[in-house]
Amino acid sequence: MKRKLLASLVGMALITGSSAFAAGVTDAMIEKDAQSVGDVLSWGMGQQGQRYTPLDKINAGNISKLVPAWSFSFGGEKQRGQESQPLVHNGKMFVTGSYSRIYALDAKSGKKLWKYEHRLPEGIMPCCDVINRGAALFDNLVIFATLDAQLVALDQNTGDVVWKEKIDDYAAGYSASAAPLIAKGLLLTGVSGGEFGVIGRVEARDPKTGKMVWTRPVVEGHMGYKYEGGKAIENGISGTTNKTWPGDLWKSGGATTWLGGTYDATTGLAYFGTGNPAPWNSHLRPGDNLFSTSTVAVDVATGKITWHYQKTPNDGWDYDGVNEFITFDMDGKRMGASADRNGFFYVIDAKNGKLNGAFPFVSKITWATGIDLKTGRPNYDPANRPGDPTKGPDGKKGNVVFSAPSFLGGKNQQPMAYSPKTGLFYVPANEWGMEIWNEPVTYKKGAAYLGAGFTIKPLHDDYIGAMRAIDPKTGKIVWENKNSAPLWGGVMTTGGNLVFYGTPEGFIKAVDAKNGKELWKFQTGSGVVAPPISWEEGGEQYVAVVSGWGGAVPLWGGEVAKKVNTLEQGGSVWVFKLLK
Ligand code: CA
Ligand code: CA
C-alpha cells in the first residue's frame, strides 16, 4: 500500500513537473522553456529569447486586481544597479544582485532559502556599474558569472559551491555579468571588458564540471581551440592575422560578447553579439575589424562561426553590436531580429545570416543614411565620423561631431520581447545623441583604452525613453509610449496580450500589446532596469521584476545623468498575482 502511494506520488510529480520528487533541469526542459508555463529556466524565458509567456490568466479584463504577493530586499549597503532576470524552478526563485550576489527564495512566499556573496577582489574593472543579469540552471546547479571574471556553480538546494572556474584575468580588464546560456547540454558564456582592450569570445563548458569544451575568439587572428582530455587542440584560426586589422591592433581588439547569447534548436546555432573594436578611436585601426559589432552565429556542436553579420564596420562611435538576436518565424522562414545600439532594427535569416531588412527605430540617425540591403553594409556619412586627432590643430584632439544615437544606444542591454500572437517586437528604445571626438591612445594592460571623449545629450525636452512596438516585416512603429527617463529595463509580453516593462522612475507597467494603452502600474520604490518574468503555480499566474536604479546611465550619461540624479538606488525583487 505504502509503495503504491509513493509510486503514484512520483507519477504525479512527473506530470506536474514540481514537488520535491522533481528531477534536475535537463536540456530537453530548457529547449521547451518558452512553452512550459510552470517555470522560467533561462534568461530570455526560452533559449530564443522571445520573452513571451503563453499565460493569459492576467489580462486586460482583470489586471486592475494585480497586487504584490511578496517583496524581498537584497539587503546590505550594496544598493546599486539591478539588471537581473530571475529564474523559477521547482518552487524556488533564483535571482542575482549587484556585487555578484545570488539568492534562492521560496517562489510562493519570498522566504529566503540561502544566499551566496562572491568575494570580490580589489581592482575589478566593471565598465558599467556592479551589475549582474542573471543565472543559468542545469541539473541540480545554478550557475552565474562574477565581476572578477569567474563562473560559480552552486547546488540549487543548499547554495553550496560545486565548482568555480576562472574565465580570465580581472586585472587586465576582464569581467562578466551576462547570464550564461545552456544549449545542447553546454554552458555558453561571453566576456565583458571592451573598454580595456580585452579579447571577446564565445566559450562552451561542461555545465556539470565547468571544464572547457571549446573556445572561439571573435577577433580575427586569435586562435580557437577545442579541449580533449584537458588538452587544447587547435580548432581553426579565427581568420588571418592582420586581415581587417592594421599591425598589432588585433591583439587588443575588444569585440566583447558582454550580453551573452541566444540559441535556436532548429538551426543548432548560438547567436552572440560582439562589442566595439578597441580602441574607440577608429582612425588607429582602418579596416572592418572583424568580428567586432557583429552578430556571430556559432555552431554549438563545433564552436565554429557559421556566419556573421557586421552592423557597424570600423565602428567609430562605440555602437557595440551586442544586442540580443531573437529568432522567430516570419512568412514561413526562421528569422532573427536585433535592435542595435546604432539605431537600426535588423531582420536577418537565422540560418545563413542574409540581411532581410534594416529599419531605423529611433527618430535620429546621423552616422549612416541607411543600410544597403544588397551588400548589407551601411551607407556612412563621412562628415559624421569623429575626426582623426593627428590631423587636428595640435595633434591631440580630432574635430568634434554630434552623433545620434549616443553610444548608450538606440537600445542598450535592456532586452526586447516578441509576441507570436501580435507578430510585433516590443523595443525599449532611447532618444539621445552625443558630442564625440578622438584623442591619441596606446594600449596599456588594465587601463581604459578609448582614445575618445564625449558628452551625451537628450534629443528632446520631454522624453528620452520610448517603448515601441515594431512590425518586423515593414519596420513600421505600430505604437509608442514615451518616457521621461531613458528606458533601461527589459520587456515581457504575454498570451493575455499584455506588455510588461519597468521605468527608472520606479514603475512596473502593463500596457495593451496591440495599442500600447497603459492598463496598470505599480511603484517599486527604486528604478527598474531589469526584465520582468511570469510563471504559473497552483493555478495562479505570477509576475516578477527586480528593482534597483543604476547601470551605465548615471555613470556615463553626461547631461542625461544630471537629468536622472534625483532617482534613488535600491535592490529588491517584487512578485505580483491577482487578488482572489
Ligand atoms: Ca518555462
Ligand atoms: Ca563598448
XYZ file of C-alpha atoms and ligand atoms in Angstrom:
582
model
C 0.000 0.000 0.000
C 2.745 2.394 1.032
C 4.797 1.547 -2.041
C 1.792 2.085 -4.278
C 1.147 5.529 -2.765
C 4.782 6.541 -3.229
C 4.725 5.364 -6.857
C 1.618 7.410 -7.597
C 3.155 10.471 -5.898
C 6.260 10.130 -8.056
C 3.991 9.802 -11.068
C 2.186 12.994 -10.115
C 5.470 14.806 -9.653
C 6.488 13.813 -13.185
C 3.212 15.090 -14.586
C 3.170 18.438 -12.772
C 6.913 18.952 -13.021
C 7.057 20.181 -9.462
C 7.327 18.915 -5.864
C 10.296 17.511 -4.019
C 10.451 14.492 -6.342
C 11.208 16.599 -9.429
C 14.424 15.698 -11.229
C 17.154 18.161 -12.164
C 16.903 20.582 -15.071
C 17.569 18.789 -18.369
C 18.471 20.053 -21.801
C 15.041 18.912 -23.050
C 13.338 21.031 -20.364
C 15.428 24.064 -21.337
C 14.548 23.609 -25.034
C 10.862 23.718 -24.052
C 11.218 26.560 -21.553
C 9.243 29.057 -23.640
C 6.217 26.704 -23.707
C 6.375 25.343 -20.129
C 4.488 27.897 -18.052
C 5.310 26.384 -14.633
C 8.928 27.503 -14.687
C 11.409 30.051 -16.077
C 14.618 28.123 -16.751
C 16.584 30.531 -18.927
C 17.488 34.167 -19.479
C 15.102 35.310 -22.206
C 12.294 33.000 -20.951
C 13.373 30.436 -23.534
C 16.595 29.964 -25.494
C 15.296 32.064 -28.404
C 14.947 34.991 -26.023
C 11.426 35.976 -27.081
C 10.358 36.833 -23.507
C 6.829 35.686 -24.309
C 4.695 33.576 -21.966
C 1.563 31.879 -23.329
C -0.096 32.556 -19.935
C -3.282 34.614 -20.246
C -4.773 34.396 -16.766
C -3.753 38.003 -16.208
C -5.289 40.136 -18.953
C -6.891 43.495 -19.677
C -10.128 42.347 -18.003
C -8.636 41.693 -14.556
C -5.274 43.445 -14.360
C -6.642 46.118 -12.024
C -6.585 43.322 -9.407
C -2.852 42.632 -9.848
C -1.263 43.234 -6.418
C 2.037 42.427 -4.683
C 2.300 38.856 -3.351
C 5.677 39.486 -1.710
C 8.870 41.524 -1.964
C 12.412 40.647 -0.936
C 15.311 43.029 -0.219
C 18.839 42.116 -1.334
C 19.940 43.870 1.862
C 23.338 45.212 2.844
C 24.786 48.538 1.779
C 25.214 47.340 -1.799
C 22.223 49.117 -3.298
C 23.435 49.522 -6.849
C 22.066 48.837 -10.340
C 19.987 45.636 -10.504
C 19.676 44.350 -14.092
C 18.881 40.757 -13.170
C 16.221 38.445 -14.586
C 15.082 35.856 -12.009
C 14.678 32.129 -12.773
C 11.981 29.890 -11.274
C 12.208 26.106 -10.926
C 10.751 23.558 -8.552
C 9.112 26.203 -6.366
C 12.323 28.186 -5.966
C 13.310 31.550 -7.396
C 16.996 32.162 -8.183
C 17.872 35.827 -8.513
C 21.214 37.610 -8.736
C 22.001 41.013 -7.232
C 24.659 43.684 -7.597
C 28.243 42.848 -6.460
C 27.968 39.231 -7.680
C 25.398 38.034 -5.155
C 22.771 35.340 -5.695
C 19.700 34.383 -3.647
C 17.384 31.369 -3.587
C 13.866 32.247 -2.446
C 10.638 30.349 -1.970
C 8.754 31.398 -5.121
C 5.371 31.445 -3.382
C 6.221 33.219 -0.135
C 9.508 35.045 -0.818
C 11.159 33.311 2.143
C 14.943 33.303 1.799
C 16.357 29.770 1.411
C 20.033 30.703 1.005
C 22.323 33.392 -0.363
C 25.828 33.409 -1.792
C 28.003 36.535 -1.796
C 31.016 36.191 -4.071
C 34.224 37.520 -2.529
C 35.341 40.205 -4.994
C 38.989 41.285 -5.067
C 40.172 44.901 -5.045
C 40.746 46.236 -8.533
C 37.862 44.762 -10.511
C 37.010 46.930 -13.538
C 33.339 46.722 -14.456
C 32.680 49.477 -17.005
C 29.014 49.994 -16.291
C 28.132 49.501 -12.637
C 28.488 46.382 -10.482
C 25.509 44.675 -12.072
C 24.640 41.074 -12.906
C 21.979 39.969 -15.425
C 21.054 36.541 -14.116
C 21.933 32.864 -13.799
C 21.521 29.589 -15.706
C 20.063 26.320 -14.413
C 21.321 22.851 -15.260
C 20.662 19.583 -13.429
C 20.851 20.454 -9.700
C 23.054 23.508 -10.316
C 22.527 27.252 -10.586
C 25.430 28.913 -12.414
C 26.337 32.592 -12.684
C 29.228 34.834 -13.759
C 31.014 37.262 -11.447
C 32.586 40.709 -11.768
C 36.084 39.246 -11.306
C 35.530 37.129 -14.460
C 34.743 33.789 -12.837
C 31.925 31.287 -13.147
C 30.394 29.852 -9.985
C 28.067 26.821 -9.852
C 26.035 26.247 -6.691
C 23.741 23.485 -5.512
C 20.161 24.707 -6.053
C 19.023 23.256 -2.722
C 21.857 24.242 -0.395
C 23.735 27.120 -2.062
C 26.991 25.153 -1.603
C 29.636 25.891 -4.243
C 30.026 22.832 -6.509
C 32.608 24.281 -8.904
C 34.333 27.584 -9.706
C 36.276 28.414 -12.866
C 38.241 31.491 -13.860
C 37.253 32.971 -17.230
C 40.209 35.359 -17.425
C 42.324 37.956 -15.617
C 40.275 40.737 -13.990
C 43.459 42.813 -13.649
C 43.588 43.004 -17.473
C 40.054 44.417 -17.501
C 38.039 41.212 -17.931
C 34.727 40.951 -16.092
C 31.494 39.026 -16.595
C 27.902 39.982 -15.904
C 25.722 38.240 -18.530
C 23.539 35.249 -17.728
C 25.114 32.065 -19.135
C 23.221 30.214 -21.886
C 22.620 26.449 -21.833
C 22.423 24.905 -25.333
C 22.856 21.282 -26.397
C 23.980 20.431 -22.865
C 26.780 23.020 -22.902
C 27.250 26.172 -20.846
C 27.911 29.082 -23.238
C 29.401 32.328 -21.960
C 30.979 35.549 -23.203
C 33.214 38.174 -21.599
C 32.994 41.869 -20.703
C 35.764 44.466 -20.812
C 35.662 46.040 -24.289
C 36.735 49.411 -22.893
C 40.031 47.837 -21.725
C 41.170 46.165 -24.958
C 40.459 42.598 -23.837
C 39.529 39.874 -26.371
C 35.891 38.911 -26.918
C 34.972 35.265 -27.348
C 32.304 32.634 -27.018
C 33.147 29.694 -24.768
C 31.481 26.343 -24.124
C 31.931 24.367 -20.918
C 30.554 21.238 -19.362
C 27.924 22.692 -17.017
C 28.420 19.830 -14.523
C 32.137 20.481 -14.026
C 32.960 23.884 -15.561
C 35.661 22.291 -17.739
C 36.213 23.924 -21.128
C 34.860 22.165 -24.234
C 35.721 24.812 -26.845
C 36.665 28.481 -27.029
C 36.084 30.737 -30.012
C 37.640 34.227 -30.005
C 35.752 36.781 -32.101
C 38.757 38.957 -33.029
C 40.456 37.776 -36.231
C 43.939 36.481 -35.573
C 43.220 34.795 -32.244
C 43.150 31.010 -32.079
C 40.097 28.911 -31.346
C 40.545 25.614 -29.504
C 38.624 22.534 -28.613
C 39.584 20.598 -25.497
C 40.063 16.859 -25.311
C 41.113 15.260 -22.028
C 42.016 18.682 -20.676
C 44.308 19.388 -23.663
C 43.777 22.317 -26.038
C 43.662 21.301 -29.687
C 43.750 23.906 -32.431
C 40.326 24.291 -33.939
C 40.954 26.602 -36.846
C 42.382 30.121 -36.588
C 39.717 32.782 -36.343
C 40.721 34.347 -39.618
C 44.035 35.586 -40.912
C 46.242 37.775 -38.759
C 46.177 41.406 -39.902
C 43.199 40.826 -42.173
C 40.772 43.673 -41.399
C 43.123 44.916 -38.617
C 46.306 47.006 -39.076
C 49.554 45.937 -37.390
C 49.171 44.507 -33.901
C 45.823 46.129 -33.140
C 44.068 42.731 -33.245
C 45.985 41.788 -30.088
C 43.853 44.193 -28.026
C 40.843 44.239 -30.347
C 37.879 44.208 -27.923
C 34.679 42.896 -29.569
C 33.452 41.626 -26.230
C 30.454 39.314 -26.053
C 29.218 41.006 -22.887
C 25.468 40.468 -23.188
C 25.693 36.693 -23.684
C 23.711 34.860 -26.333
C 20.543 33.167 -27.532
C 20.076 29.772 -29.190
C 17.752 28.283 -31.776
C 17.312 24.500 -31.664
C 16.111 24.419 -35.302
C 19.382 25.920 -36.600
C 21.721 24.479 -33.932
C 23.310 27.933 -33.795
C 24.016 30.162 -30.811
C 23.831 33.887 -31.559
C 26.205 36.193 -29.727
C 26.582 39.930 -30.265
C 30.060 41.447 -30.239
C 31.034 44.868 -28.924
C 33.143 47.743 -30.190
C 36.555 47.219 -31.734
C 39.166 48.696 -29.384
C 40.121 51.473 -29.064
C 37.149 53.728 -29.832
C 39.385 55.946 -31.997
C 38.675 54.314 -35.374
C 41.492 56.133 -37.200
C 44.006 53.891 -35.423
C 42.516 50.717 -36.961
C 41.437 51.185 -40.603
C 39.525 48.125 -41.887
C 36.373 46.276 -40.908
C 37.907 44.972 -37.638
C 36.152 41.599 -37.753
C 34.233 40.251 -35.880
C 33.504 43.422 -33.874
C 29.997 44.990 -33.738
C 28.513 41.854 -35.279
C 26.043 39.105 -34.636
C 28.073 35.881 -34.836
C 26.246 32.576 -35.290
C 28.276 29.810 -33.685
C 27.666 26.103 -34.372
C 27.299 24.810 -30.816
C 28.476 21.331 -31.800
C 31.859 22.519 -33.133
C 32.445 26.074 -31.896
C 32.894 27.300 -35.474
C 31.399 30.559 -36.696
C 28.793 29.567 -39.306
C 28.009 33.141 -40.306
C 28.456 36.681 -39.092
C 26.672 39.893 -39.875
C 28.593 43.075 -39.094
C 26.427 46.073 -38.310
C 28.961 48.882 -37.903
C 32.212 48.007 -39.766
C 35.159 50.031 -38.388
C 32.864 51.369 -35.644
C 33.892 54.850 -34.531
C 31.061 55.546 -32.069
C 31.138 52.610 -29.599
C 27.995 51.147 -31.187
C 28.617 47.749 -29.578
C 26.683 45.238 -31.681
C 25.882 43.102 -28.655
C 22.110 43.469 -28.743
C 20.254 40.179 -28.346
C 19.319 38.282 -31.537
C 15.811 36.872 -31.116
C 14.722 34.185 -33.588
C 11.094 33.978 -34.754
C 9.017 32.729 -37.687
C 8.234 35.203 -40.461
C 6.494 34.183 -43.698
C 7.452 30.549 -43.109
C 11.121 31.330 -42.531
C 13.182 31.286 -39.336
C 14.418 34.847 -38.949
C 16.245 36.692 -36.205
C 15.835 40.310 -35.140
C 18.129 42.641 -33.284
C 17.606 46.296 -32.313
C 21.133 47.654 -32.471
C 22.754 50.417 -30.459
C 23.430 52.117 -33.808
C 19.687 52.827 -34.223
C 18.760 50.215 -36.857
C 16.411 47.272 -36.332
C 17.816 44.332 -38.324
C 15.902 41.293 -39.587
C 18.296 38.540 -40.649
C 17.878 34.958 -41.901
C 18.731 32.863 -38.823
C 20.192 30.016 -40.906
C 22.571 31.870 -43.207
C 22.908 35.444 -41.945
C 21.418 37.074 -45.058
C 20.017 40.532 -44.357
C 16.266 40.743 -44.899
C 15.508 44.216 -43.588
C 17.094 47.138 -41.700
C 14.845 49.865 -40.327
C 15.542 52.924 -38.158
C 13.771 52.542 -34.799
C 14.835 55.922 -33.383
C 13.996 59.385 -34.680
C 17.552 60.489 -35.481
C 20.464 58.575 -37.022
C 23.392 60.718 -38.144
C 26.249 58.283 -38.819
C 24.631 56.481 -41.782
C 21.931 57.399 -44.265
C 20.695 53.809 -44.455
C 21.708 50.172 -44.901
C 22.328 48.753 -48.389
C 20.182 45.622 -48.474
C 22.293 44.108 -51.291
C 25.689 44.363 -49.602
C 24.384 44.537 -46.027
C 26.729 47.473 -45.390
C 25.799 50.895 -44.010
C 25.941 53.980 -46.209
C 28.187 56.089 -43.997
C 28.046 59.843 -43.694
C 31.830 60.564 -43.614
C 31.185 64.041 -42.147
C 29.719 62.433 -39.015
C 32.782 60.349 -38.174
C 34.721 61.880 -35.259
C 37.937 63.328 -36.716
C 41.474 61.978 -36.697
C 43.365 63.640 -33.805
C 46.671 63.538 -35.730
C 45.031 65.871 -38.261
C 43.672 68.224 -35.593
C 45.321 71.618 -34.945
C 47.518 70.378 -32.055
C 47.580 66.644 -32.914
C 45.748 65.898 -29.645
C 42.088 66.251 -30.446
C 40.215 65.490 -33.639
C 37.229 67.515 -34.783
C 34.100 67.138 -32.659
C 30.901 65.828 -34.236
C 27.379 65.485 -32.886
C 26.259 61.883 -33.469
C 22.970 60.125 -32.844
C 22.246 57.727 -31.318
C 24.691 58.265 -28.454
C 26.927 55.333 -27.574
C 24.389 54.375 -24.889
C 22.409 53.358 -27.921
C 19.024 53.342 -29.588
C 18.753 50.284 -27.374
C 21.288 49.028 -24.861
C 21.341 45.960 -22.568
C 17.601 46.049 -21.856
C 16.187 43.072 -23.794
C 13.194 43.476 -26.123
C 10.349 40.944 -26.435
C 8.482 39.305 -29.328
C 4.846 38.189 -29.314
C 3.966 35.393 -31.759
C 0.366 36.416 -31.068
C 0.661 40.003 -32.362
C 3.714 39.424 -34.597
C 5.288 42.539 -33.061
C 8.580 43.252 -31.320
C 8.461 45.464 -28.218
C 11.600 47.576 -28.146
C 12.686 49.714 -25.162
C 14.315 52.496 -27.214
C 16.072 55.729 -26.219
C 16.459 59.067 -27.968
C 19.800 60.727 -27.355
C 22.901 61.961 -29.124
C 26.484 62.790 -28.189
C 29.285 65.151 -28.896
C 32.217 62.846 -29.602
C 35.859 63.374 -30.513
C 39.015 61.260 -30.821
C 42.278 61.508 -28.918
C 45.583 59.647 -29.204
C 45.807 56.480 -27.080
C 48.112 53.481 -26.637
C 47.232 50.122 -25.137
C 48.260 49.530 -21.515
C 47.079 46.414 -19.707
C 44.249 47.152 -17.309
C 43.836 50.804 -18.378
C 40.855 52.335 -20.185
C 41.516 52.074 -23.934
C 39.199 54.571 -25.597
C 41.053 57.377 -27.365
C 37.813 59.339 -27.312
C 35.901 61.905 -25.301
C 32.170 62.526 -25.278
C 29.133 64.237 -23.766
C 25.722 62.610 -24.031
C 22.719 64.892 -24.576
C 18.967 64.300 -24.819
C 17.413 64.962 -28.251
C 14.026 66.082 -26.934
C 12.951 68.193 -23.945
C 10.109 65.978 -22.777
C 11.379 62.399 -23.111
C 14.345 60.111 -23.716
C 12.775 56.648 -23.436
C 10.212 55.294 -25.915
C 8.637 51.846 -25.735
C 7.988 50.985 -29.370
C 6.025 48.170 -30.992
C 7.719 47.313 -34.284
C 6.416 45.217 -37.179
C 9.459 43.193 -38.338
C 8.045 42.853 -41.884
C 7.875 46.573 -42.569
C 9.803 48.267 -39.777
C 6.673 50.271 -39.059
C 6.348 51.599 -35.499
C 2.802 50.487 -34.669
C 2.638 52.344 -31.357
C 4.942 54.064 -28.912
C 4.845 55.170 -25.284
C 7.218 57.974 -24.365
C 9.036 58.015 -21.020
C 10.832 60.946 -19.416
C 13.900 58.965 -18.228
C 15.786 56.568 -20.513
C 14.289 53.056 -20.596
C 16.861 50.639 -19.163
C 14.777 47.597 -18.102
C 13.708 44.764 -20.371
C 10.321 43.758 -21.694
C 7.978 40.764 -21.407
C 4.839 40.057 -23.419
C 2.071 37.551 -22.651
C -0.690 35.389 -24.099
C -3.016 37.787 -22.271
C -1.938 40.422 -24.850
C -0.027 42.457 -22.308
C 3.401 44.064 -22.461
C 5.195 44.498 -19.123
C 8.166 46.839 -18.664
C 9.809 48.915 -15.953
C 10.949 52.532 -15.806
C 13.769 54.327 -13.967
C 11.027 56.335 -12.248
C 10.254 53.118 -10.336
C 7.185 51.777 -12.089
C 6.497 48.314 -13.421
C 3.809 48.848 -16.068
C 1.466 46.694 -18.120
C 0.149 48.012 -21.435
C -2.056 46.605 -24.175
C 0.139 44.715 -26.669
C -1.953 45.916 -29.615
C -2.093 49.640 -28.940
C 0.187 50.459 -26.002
C -2.638 51.728 -23.786
C -1.495 51.768 -20.168
C -3.596 49.344 -18.089
C -1.693 49.012 -14.802
C 1.332 50.289 -12.943
C 2.972 49.799 -9.570
C 5.669 51.856 -7.837
C 8.512 49.539 -6.715
C 10.424 52.135 -4.673
C 13.515 52.375 -6.905
C 14.227 52.464 -10.630
C 13.502 49.321 -12.663
C 16.374 48.429 -15.022
C 15.673 44.670 -15.267
C 13.355 42.480 -17.372
C 10.118 41.030 -15.887
C 9.168 37.327 -15.932
C 5.963 35.333 -15.454
C 5.102 31.771 -14.436
C 2.223 29.750 -13.050
C 1.979 27.881 -9.786
C -1.093 26.327 -8.159
C -3.276 27.625 -10.989
C -2.229 31.250 -10.396
C -0.141 33.425 -12.732
C 2.752 35.294 -11.105
C 4.740 38.258 -12.444
C 8.138 39.230 -11.019
C 10.630 42.027 -11.595
C 13.800 43.209 -9.888
C 14.015 46.858 -8.800
C 17.156 48.952 -8.202
C 18.231 52.021 -10.165
C 21.734 52.102 -11.635
C 23.663 50.708 -14.591
C 25.516 52.717 -17.228
C 23.288 55.818 -17.437
C 24.158 57.519 -14.108
C 27.869 56.711 -14.674
C 28.304 57.690 -18.329
C 25.225 59.711 -19.203
C 26.674 63.279 -19.288
C 23.812 65.778 -19.390
C 21.353 62.878 -19.188
C 22.876 61.744 -15.877
C 22.130 65.208 -14.488
C 18.505 64.714 -15.510
C 18.133 61.470 -13.548
C 20.252 62.219 -10.484
C 17.185 62.533 -8.241
C 16.445 58.788 -8.649
C 17.277 56.633 -5.626
C 19.143 53.323 -5.627
C 17.662 50.075 -4.361
C 17.819 46.317 -4.523
C 14.746 44.115 -4.257
C 12.576 41.670 -6.150
C 8.814 42.186 -6.417
C 6.275 39.452 -7.139
C 2.640 40.054 -8.138
C -0.508 37.972 -8.546
C -4.232 38.593 -8.912
C -6.229 39.387 -5.778
C -8.610 36.489 -5.148
Ca 9.220 27.631 -18.837
Ca 31.690 49.334 -25.723
